PDB file of C-alpha atoms and ligand atoms in Angstrom:
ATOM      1  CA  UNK A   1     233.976 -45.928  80.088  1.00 48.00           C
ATOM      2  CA  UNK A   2     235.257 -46.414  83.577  1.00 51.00           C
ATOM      3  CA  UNK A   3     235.125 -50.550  84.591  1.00 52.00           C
ATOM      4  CA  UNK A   4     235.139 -52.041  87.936  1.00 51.00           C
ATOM      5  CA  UNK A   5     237.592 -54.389  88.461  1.00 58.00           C
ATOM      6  CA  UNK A   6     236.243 -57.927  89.104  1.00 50.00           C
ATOM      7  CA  UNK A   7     237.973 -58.641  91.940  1.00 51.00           C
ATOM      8  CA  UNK A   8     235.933 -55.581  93.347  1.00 49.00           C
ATOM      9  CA  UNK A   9     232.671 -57.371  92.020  1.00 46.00           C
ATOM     10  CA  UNK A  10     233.689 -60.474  93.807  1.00 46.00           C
ATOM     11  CA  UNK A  11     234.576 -58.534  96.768  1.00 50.00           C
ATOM     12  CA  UNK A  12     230.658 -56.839  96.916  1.00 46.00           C
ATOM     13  CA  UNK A  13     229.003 -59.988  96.010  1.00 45.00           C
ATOM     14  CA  UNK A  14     230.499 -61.819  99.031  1.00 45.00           C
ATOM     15  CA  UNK A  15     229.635 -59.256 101.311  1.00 48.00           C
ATOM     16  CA  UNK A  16     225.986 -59.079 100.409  1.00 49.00           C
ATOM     17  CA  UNK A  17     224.172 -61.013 102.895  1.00 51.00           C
ATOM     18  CA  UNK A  18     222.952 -63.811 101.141  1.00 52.00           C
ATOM     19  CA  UNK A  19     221.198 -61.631  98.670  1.00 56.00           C
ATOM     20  CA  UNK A  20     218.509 -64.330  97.541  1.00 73.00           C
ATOM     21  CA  UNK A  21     217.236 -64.708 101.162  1.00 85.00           C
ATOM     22  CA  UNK A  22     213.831 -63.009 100.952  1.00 92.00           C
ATOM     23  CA  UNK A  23     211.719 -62.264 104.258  1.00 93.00           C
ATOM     24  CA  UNK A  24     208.034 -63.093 103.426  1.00 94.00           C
ATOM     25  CA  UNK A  25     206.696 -62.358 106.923  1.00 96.00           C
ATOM     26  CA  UNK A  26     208.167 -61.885 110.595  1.00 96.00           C
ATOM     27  CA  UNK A  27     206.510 -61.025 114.094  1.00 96.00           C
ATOM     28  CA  UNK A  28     206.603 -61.960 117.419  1.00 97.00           C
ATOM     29  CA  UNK A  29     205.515 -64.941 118.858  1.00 98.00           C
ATOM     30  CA  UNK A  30     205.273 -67.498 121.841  1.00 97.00           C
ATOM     31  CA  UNK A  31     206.188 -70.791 122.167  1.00 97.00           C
ATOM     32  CA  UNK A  32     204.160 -72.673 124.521  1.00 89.00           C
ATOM     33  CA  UNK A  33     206.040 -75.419 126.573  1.00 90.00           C
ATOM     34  CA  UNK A  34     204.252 -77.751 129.013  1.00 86.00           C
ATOM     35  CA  UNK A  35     204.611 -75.374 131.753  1.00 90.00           C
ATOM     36  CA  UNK A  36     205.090 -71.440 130.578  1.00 91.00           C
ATOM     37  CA  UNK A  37     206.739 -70.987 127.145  1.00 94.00           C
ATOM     38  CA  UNK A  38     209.183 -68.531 125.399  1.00 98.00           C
ATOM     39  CA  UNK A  39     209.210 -65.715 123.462  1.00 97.00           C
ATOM     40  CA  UNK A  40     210.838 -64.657 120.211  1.00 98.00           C
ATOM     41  CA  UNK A  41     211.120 -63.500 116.660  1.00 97.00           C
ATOM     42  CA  UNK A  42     209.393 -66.095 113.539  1.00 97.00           C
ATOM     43  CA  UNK A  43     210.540 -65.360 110.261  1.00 97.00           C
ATOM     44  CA  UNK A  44     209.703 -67.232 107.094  1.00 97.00           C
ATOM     45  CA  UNK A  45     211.955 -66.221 104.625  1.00 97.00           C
ATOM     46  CA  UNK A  46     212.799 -67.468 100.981  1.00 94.00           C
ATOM     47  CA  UNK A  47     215.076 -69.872 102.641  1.00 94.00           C
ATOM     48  CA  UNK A  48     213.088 -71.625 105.408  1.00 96.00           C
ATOM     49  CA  UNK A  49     211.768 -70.722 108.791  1.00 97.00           C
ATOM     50  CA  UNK A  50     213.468 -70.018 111.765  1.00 98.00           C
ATOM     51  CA  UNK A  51     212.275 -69.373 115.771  1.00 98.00           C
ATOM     52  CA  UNK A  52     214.939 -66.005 116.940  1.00 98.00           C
ATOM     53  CA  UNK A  53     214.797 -65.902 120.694  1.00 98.00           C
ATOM     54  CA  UNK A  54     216.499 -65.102 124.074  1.00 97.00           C
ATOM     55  CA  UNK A  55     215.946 -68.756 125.127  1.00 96.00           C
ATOM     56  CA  UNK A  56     218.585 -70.036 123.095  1.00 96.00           C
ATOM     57  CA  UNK A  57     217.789 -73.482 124.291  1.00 96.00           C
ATOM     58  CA  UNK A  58     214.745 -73.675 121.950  1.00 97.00           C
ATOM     59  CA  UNK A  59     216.149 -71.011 119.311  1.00 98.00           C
ATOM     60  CA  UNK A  60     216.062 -72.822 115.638  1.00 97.00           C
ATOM     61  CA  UNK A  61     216.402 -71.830 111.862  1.00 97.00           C
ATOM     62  CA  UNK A  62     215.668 -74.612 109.828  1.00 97.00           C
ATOM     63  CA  UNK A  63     215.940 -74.870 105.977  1.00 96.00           C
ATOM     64  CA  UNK A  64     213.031 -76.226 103.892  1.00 95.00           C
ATOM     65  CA  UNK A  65     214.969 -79.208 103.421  1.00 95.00           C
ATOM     66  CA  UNK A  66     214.652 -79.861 107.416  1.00 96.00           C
ATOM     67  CA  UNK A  67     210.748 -79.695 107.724  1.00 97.00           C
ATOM     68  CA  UNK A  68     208.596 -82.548 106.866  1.00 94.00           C
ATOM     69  CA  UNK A  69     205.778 -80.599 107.049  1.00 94.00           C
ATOM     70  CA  UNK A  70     203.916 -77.355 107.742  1.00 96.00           C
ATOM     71  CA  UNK A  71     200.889 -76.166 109.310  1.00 95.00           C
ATOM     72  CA  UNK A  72     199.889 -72.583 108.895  1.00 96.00           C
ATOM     73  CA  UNK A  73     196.987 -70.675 110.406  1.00 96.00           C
ATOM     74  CA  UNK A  74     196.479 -66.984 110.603  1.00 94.00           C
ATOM     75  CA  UNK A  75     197.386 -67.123 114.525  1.00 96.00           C
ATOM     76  CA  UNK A  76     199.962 -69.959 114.565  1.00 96.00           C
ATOM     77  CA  UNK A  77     202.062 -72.090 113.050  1.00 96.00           C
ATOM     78  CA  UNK A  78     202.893 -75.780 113.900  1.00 95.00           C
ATOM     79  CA  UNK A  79     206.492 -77.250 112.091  1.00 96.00           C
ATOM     80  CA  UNK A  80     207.261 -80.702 112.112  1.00 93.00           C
ATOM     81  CA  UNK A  81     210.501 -82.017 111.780  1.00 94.00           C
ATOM     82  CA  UNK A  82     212.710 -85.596 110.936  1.00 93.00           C
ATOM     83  CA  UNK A  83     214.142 -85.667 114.134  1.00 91.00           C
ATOM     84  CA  UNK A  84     211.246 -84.765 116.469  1.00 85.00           C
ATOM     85  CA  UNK A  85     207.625 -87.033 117.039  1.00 82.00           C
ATOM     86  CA  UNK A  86     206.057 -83.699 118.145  1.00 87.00           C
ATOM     87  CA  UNK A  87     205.567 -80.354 116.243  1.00 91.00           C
ATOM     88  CA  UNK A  88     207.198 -77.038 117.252  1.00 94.00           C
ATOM     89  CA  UNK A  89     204.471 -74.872 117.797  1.00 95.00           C
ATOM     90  CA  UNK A  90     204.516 -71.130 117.517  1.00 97.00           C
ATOM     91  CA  UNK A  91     201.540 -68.870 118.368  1.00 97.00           C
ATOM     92  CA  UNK A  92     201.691 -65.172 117.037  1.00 97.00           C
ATOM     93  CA  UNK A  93     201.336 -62.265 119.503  1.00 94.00           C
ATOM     94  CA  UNK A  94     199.354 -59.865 117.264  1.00 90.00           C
ATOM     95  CA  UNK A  95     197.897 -59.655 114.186  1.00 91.00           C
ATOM     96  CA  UNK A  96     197.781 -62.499 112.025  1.00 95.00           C
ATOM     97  CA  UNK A  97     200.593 -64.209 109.279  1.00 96.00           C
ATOM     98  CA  UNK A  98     199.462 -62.566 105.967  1.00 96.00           C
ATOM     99  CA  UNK A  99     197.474 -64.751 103.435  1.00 96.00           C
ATOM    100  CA  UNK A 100     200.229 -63.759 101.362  1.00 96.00           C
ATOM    101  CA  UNK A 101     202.919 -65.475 103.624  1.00 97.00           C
ATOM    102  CA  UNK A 102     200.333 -68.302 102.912  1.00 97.00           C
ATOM    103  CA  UNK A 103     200.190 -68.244  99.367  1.00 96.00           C
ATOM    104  CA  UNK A 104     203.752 -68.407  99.169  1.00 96.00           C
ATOM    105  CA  UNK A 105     204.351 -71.677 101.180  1.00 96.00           C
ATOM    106  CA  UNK A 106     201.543 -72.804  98.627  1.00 96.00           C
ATOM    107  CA  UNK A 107     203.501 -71.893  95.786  1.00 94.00           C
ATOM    108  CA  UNK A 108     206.767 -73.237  97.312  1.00 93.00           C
ATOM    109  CA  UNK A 109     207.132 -75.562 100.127  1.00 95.00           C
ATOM    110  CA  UNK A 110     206.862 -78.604  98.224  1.00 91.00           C
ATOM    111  CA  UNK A 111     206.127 -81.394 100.982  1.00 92.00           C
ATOM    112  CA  UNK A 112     203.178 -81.486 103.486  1.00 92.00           C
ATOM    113  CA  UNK A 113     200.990 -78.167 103.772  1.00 95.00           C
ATOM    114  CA  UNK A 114     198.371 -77.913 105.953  1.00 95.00           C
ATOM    115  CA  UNK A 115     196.730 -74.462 105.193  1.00 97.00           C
ATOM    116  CA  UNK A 116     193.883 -73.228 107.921  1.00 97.00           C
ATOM    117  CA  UNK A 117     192.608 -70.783 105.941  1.00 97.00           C
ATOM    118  CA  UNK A 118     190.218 -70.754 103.019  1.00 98.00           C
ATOM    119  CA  UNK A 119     192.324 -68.490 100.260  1.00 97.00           C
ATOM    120  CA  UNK A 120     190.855 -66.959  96.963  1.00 96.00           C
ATOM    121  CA  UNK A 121     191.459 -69.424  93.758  1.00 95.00           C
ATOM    122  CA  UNK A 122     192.628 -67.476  90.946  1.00 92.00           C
ATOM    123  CA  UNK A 123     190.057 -69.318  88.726  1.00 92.00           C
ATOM    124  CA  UNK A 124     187.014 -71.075  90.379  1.00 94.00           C
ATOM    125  CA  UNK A 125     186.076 -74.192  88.299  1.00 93.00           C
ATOM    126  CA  UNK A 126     183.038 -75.149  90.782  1.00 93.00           C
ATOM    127  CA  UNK A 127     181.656 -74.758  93.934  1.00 96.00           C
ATOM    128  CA  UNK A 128     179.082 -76.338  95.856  1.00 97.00           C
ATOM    129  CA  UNK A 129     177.873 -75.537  99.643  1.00 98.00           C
ATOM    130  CA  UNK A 130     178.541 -78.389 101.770  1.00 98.00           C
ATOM    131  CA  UNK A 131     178.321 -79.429 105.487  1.00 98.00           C
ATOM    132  CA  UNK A 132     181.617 -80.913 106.958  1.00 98.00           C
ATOM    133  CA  UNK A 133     180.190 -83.745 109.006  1.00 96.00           C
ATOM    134  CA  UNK A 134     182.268 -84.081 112.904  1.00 94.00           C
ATOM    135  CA  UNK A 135     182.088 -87.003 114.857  1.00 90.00           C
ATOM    136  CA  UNK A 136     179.656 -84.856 116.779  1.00 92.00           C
ATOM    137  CA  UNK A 137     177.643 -82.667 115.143  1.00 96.00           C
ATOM    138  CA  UNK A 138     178.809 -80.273 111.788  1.00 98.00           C
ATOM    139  CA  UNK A 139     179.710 -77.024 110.396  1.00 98.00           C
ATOM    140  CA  UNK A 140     178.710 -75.464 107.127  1.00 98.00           C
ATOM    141  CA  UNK A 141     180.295 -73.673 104.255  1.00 98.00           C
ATOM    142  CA  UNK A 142     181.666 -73.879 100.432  1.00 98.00           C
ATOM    143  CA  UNK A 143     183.656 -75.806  98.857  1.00 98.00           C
ATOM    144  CA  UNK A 144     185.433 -74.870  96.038  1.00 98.00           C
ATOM    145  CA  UNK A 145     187.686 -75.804  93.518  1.00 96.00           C
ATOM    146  CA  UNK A 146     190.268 -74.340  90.873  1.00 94.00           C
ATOM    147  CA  UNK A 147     193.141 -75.407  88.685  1.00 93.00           C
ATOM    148  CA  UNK A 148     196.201 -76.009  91.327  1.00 93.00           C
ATOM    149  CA  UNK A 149     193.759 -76.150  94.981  1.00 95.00           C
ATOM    150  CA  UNK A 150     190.604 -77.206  96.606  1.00 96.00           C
ATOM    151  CA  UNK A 151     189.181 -74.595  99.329  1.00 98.00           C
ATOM    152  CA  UNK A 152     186.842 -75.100 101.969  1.00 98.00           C
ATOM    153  CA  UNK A 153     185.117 -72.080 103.360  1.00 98.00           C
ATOM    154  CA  UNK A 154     183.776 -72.967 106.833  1.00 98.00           C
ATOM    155  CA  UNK A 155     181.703 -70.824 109.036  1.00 98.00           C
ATOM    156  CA  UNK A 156     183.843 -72.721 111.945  1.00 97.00           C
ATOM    157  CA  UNK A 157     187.093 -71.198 110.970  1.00 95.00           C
ATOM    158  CA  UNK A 158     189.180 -73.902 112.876  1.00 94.00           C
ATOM    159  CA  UNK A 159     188.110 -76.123 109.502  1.00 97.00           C
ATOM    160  CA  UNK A 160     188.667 -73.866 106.574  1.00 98.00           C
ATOM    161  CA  UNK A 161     191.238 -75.235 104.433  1.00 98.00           C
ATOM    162  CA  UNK A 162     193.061 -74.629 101.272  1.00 98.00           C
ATOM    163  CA  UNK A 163     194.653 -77.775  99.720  1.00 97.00           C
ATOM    164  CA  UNK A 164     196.729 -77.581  96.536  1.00 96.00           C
ATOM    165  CA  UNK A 165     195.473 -81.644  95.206  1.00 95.00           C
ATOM    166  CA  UNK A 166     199.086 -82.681  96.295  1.00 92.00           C
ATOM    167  CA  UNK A 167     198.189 -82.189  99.292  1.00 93.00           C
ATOM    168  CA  UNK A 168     194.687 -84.908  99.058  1.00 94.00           C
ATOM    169  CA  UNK A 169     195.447 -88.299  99.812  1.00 91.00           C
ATOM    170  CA  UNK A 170     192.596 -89.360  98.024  1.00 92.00           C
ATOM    171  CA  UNK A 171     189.034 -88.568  97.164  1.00 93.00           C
ATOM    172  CA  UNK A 172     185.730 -90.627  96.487  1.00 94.00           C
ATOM    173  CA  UNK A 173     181.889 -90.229  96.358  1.00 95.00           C
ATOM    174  CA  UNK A 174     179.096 -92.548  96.569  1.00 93.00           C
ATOM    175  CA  UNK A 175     176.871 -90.535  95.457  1.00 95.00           C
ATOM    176  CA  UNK A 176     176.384 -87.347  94.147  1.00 96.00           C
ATOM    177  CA  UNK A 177     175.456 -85.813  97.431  1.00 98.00           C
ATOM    178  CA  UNK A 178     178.888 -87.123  99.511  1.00 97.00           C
ATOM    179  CA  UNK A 179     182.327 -86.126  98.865  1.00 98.00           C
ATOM    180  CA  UNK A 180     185.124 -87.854 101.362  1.00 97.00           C
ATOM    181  CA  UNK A 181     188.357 -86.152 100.951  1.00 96.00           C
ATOM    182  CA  UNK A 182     191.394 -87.950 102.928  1.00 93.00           C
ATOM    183  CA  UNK A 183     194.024 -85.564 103.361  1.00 93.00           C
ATOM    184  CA  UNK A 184     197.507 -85.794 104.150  1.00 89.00           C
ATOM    185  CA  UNK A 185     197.198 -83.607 107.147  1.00 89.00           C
ATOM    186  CA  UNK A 186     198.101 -85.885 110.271  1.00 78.00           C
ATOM    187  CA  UNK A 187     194.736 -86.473 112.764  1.00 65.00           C
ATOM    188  CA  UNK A 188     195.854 -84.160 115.572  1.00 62.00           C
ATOM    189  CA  UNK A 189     198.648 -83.305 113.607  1.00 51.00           C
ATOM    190  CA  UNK A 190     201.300 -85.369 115.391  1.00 44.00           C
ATOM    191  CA  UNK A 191     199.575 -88.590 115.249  1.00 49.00           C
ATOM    192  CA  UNK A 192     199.814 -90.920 112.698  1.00 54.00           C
ATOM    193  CA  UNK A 193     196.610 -91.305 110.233  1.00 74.00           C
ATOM    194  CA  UNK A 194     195.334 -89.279 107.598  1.00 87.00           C
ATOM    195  CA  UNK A 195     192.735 -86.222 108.729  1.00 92.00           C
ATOM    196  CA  UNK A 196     189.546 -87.484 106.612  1.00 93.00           C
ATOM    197  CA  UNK A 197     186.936 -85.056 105.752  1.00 95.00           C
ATOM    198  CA  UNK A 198     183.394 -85.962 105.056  1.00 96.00           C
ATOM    199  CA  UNK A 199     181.164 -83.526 103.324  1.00 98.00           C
ATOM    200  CA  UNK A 200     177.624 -83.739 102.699  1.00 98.00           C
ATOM    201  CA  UNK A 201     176.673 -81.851  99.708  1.00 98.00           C
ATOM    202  CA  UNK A 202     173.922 -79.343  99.518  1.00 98.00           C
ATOM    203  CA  UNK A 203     173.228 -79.750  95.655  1.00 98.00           C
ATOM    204  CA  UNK A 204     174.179 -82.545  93.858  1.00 97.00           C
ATOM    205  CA  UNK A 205     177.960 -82.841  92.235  1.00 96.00           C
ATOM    206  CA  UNK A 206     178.038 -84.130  88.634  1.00 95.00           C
ATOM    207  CA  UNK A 207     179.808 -87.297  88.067  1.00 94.00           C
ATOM    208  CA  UNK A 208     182.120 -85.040  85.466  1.00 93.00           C
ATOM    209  CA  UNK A 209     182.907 -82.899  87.994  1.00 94.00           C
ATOM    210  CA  UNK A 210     183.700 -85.986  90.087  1.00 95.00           C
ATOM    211  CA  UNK A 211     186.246 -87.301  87.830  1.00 93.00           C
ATOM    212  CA  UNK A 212     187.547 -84.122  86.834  1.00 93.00           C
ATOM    213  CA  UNK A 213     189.058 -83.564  90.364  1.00 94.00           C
ATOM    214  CA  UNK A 214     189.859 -86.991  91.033  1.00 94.00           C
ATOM    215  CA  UNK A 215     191.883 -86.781  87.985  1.00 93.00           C
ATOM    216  CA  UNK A 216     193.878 -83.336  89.936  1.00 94.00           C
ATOM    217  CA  UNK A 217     194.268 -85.567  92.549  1.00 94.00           C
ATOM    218  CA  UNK A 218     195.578 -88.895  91.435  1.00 89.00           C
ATOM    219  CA  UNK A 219     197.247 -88.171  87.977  1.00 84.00           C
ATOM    220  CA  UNK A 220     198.587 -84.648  89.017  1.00 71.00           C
ATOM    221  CA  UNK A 221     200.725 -86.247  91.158  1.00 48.00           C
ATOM    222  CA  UNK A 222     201.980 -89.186  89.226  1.00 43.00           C
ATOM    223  CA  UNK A 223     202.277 -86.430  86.090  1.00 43.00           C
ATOM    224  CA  UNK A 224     204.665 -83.739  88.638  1.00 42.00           C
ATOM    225  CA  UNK A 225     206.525 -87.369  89.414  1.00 40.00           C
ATOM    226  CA  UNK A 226     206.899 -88.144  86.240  1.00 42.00           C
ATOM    227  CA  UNK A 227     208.169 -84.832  84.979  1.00 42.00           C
ATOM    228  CA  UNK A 228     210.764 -84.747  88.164  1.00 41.00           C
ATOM    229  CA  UNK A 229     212.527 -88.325  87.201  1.00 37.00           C
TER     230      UNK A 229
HETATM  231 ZN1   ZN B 301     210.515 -72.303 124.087  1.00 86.35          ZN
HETATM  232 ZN1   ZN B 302     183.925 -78.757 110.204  1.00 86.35          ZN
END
């Protein structure tokens, strides 16, 4: 049998450009300044994101490690960083960033995700309709929840959600027709202050059911500390 030498191995491997960098989604897109904006590449990648323009100026490529946290809708995306007070936003030219691309930060960006989008659970434990209650009025949907993530459905699709129970502050209930879920998405994103959300539910929610997800949400998180000291 014929063998390679392993300085040739070496040689190939070093070449390969970085061959664990995979490209989960990339498209055009428009970054809006005060006045006018730029254009340019987004990719999201295995590695982190990064902004591929003309206007080198406002060019980045950050590693995951960089962002504090993450905002994701279909049409844009909003990045915050340590260094900056306000968010890089990104708004995509066509089409939309595949739930997929979604799922994936999900499944791997492990600080602040804020997901505009309801996404299938891969097993449904409950759901109840609800109405999201707004300072002015409401909007109506379902909200659902599985093993790993809470979804609201929401017939305004600026409030859909999907929030792994990392991602929930904390919940509570006063009764079995209110659940108040305080996120860790930012109010306005930028600002400081937890995004609270207020639903009225349309049947009632059994106190089981209650403690079952405030059990995700509190001891999930001390268990996934726990298990990383
Ligand atoms: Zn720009
Ligand atoms: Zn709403």
């Amino acid at each position: 049998m014929k063998t390679i030498p392993l300085c040739c191995v070496i040689a190939v491997w070093l070449t390969l450009p970085s061959a664990a960098q995979v490209t989960e989604w990339q498209g055009e897109v428009r970054h809006s300044h005060r006045m006018g904006g730029c254009r340019g590449n987004l990719q999201i990648t295995s590695r982190g994101i990064a902004y591929l323009t003309d206007h080198k100026k406002h060019a980045r490529d950050w590693s995951y490690l960089d962002l504090k946290a993450v905002y994701i809708a279909p049409g844009k995306v909003l990045l915050s960083t340590y260094d900056k007070k306000k968010p890089f936003t990104l708004k995509v030219k066509e089409g939309e960033i595949p739930r997929d691309t979604m799922r994936f930060l999900l499944e791997s960006f492990p600080k602040t995700l804020i997901v505009n989008a309801s996404l299938p659970l891969p097993t449904t434990l409950f759901e109840i309709p609800a109405s999201h209650r707004h300072r002015r009025g409401a909007c109506q949907g379902i909200l659902r929840a599985g093993t790993q993530r809470l979804t609201f459905e929401s017939d305004q699709s600026a409030h859909s959600r999907t929030w792994r129970y990392g991602d929930v502050a904390d919940l509570h209930s006063l009764h079995s027709f209110e659940l108040t879920l305080t996120t860790r998405e930012y109010q306005k994103f930028h600002y400081a202050g937890n995004r609270v959300f207020r639903f009225q539910l349309k049947e009632p929610m059994a106190r089981s059911v209650y403690q079952d997800l405030w059990r995700r949400v509190n001891l999930g998180g001390t268990l996934e500390l726990k298990a990383r000291n």
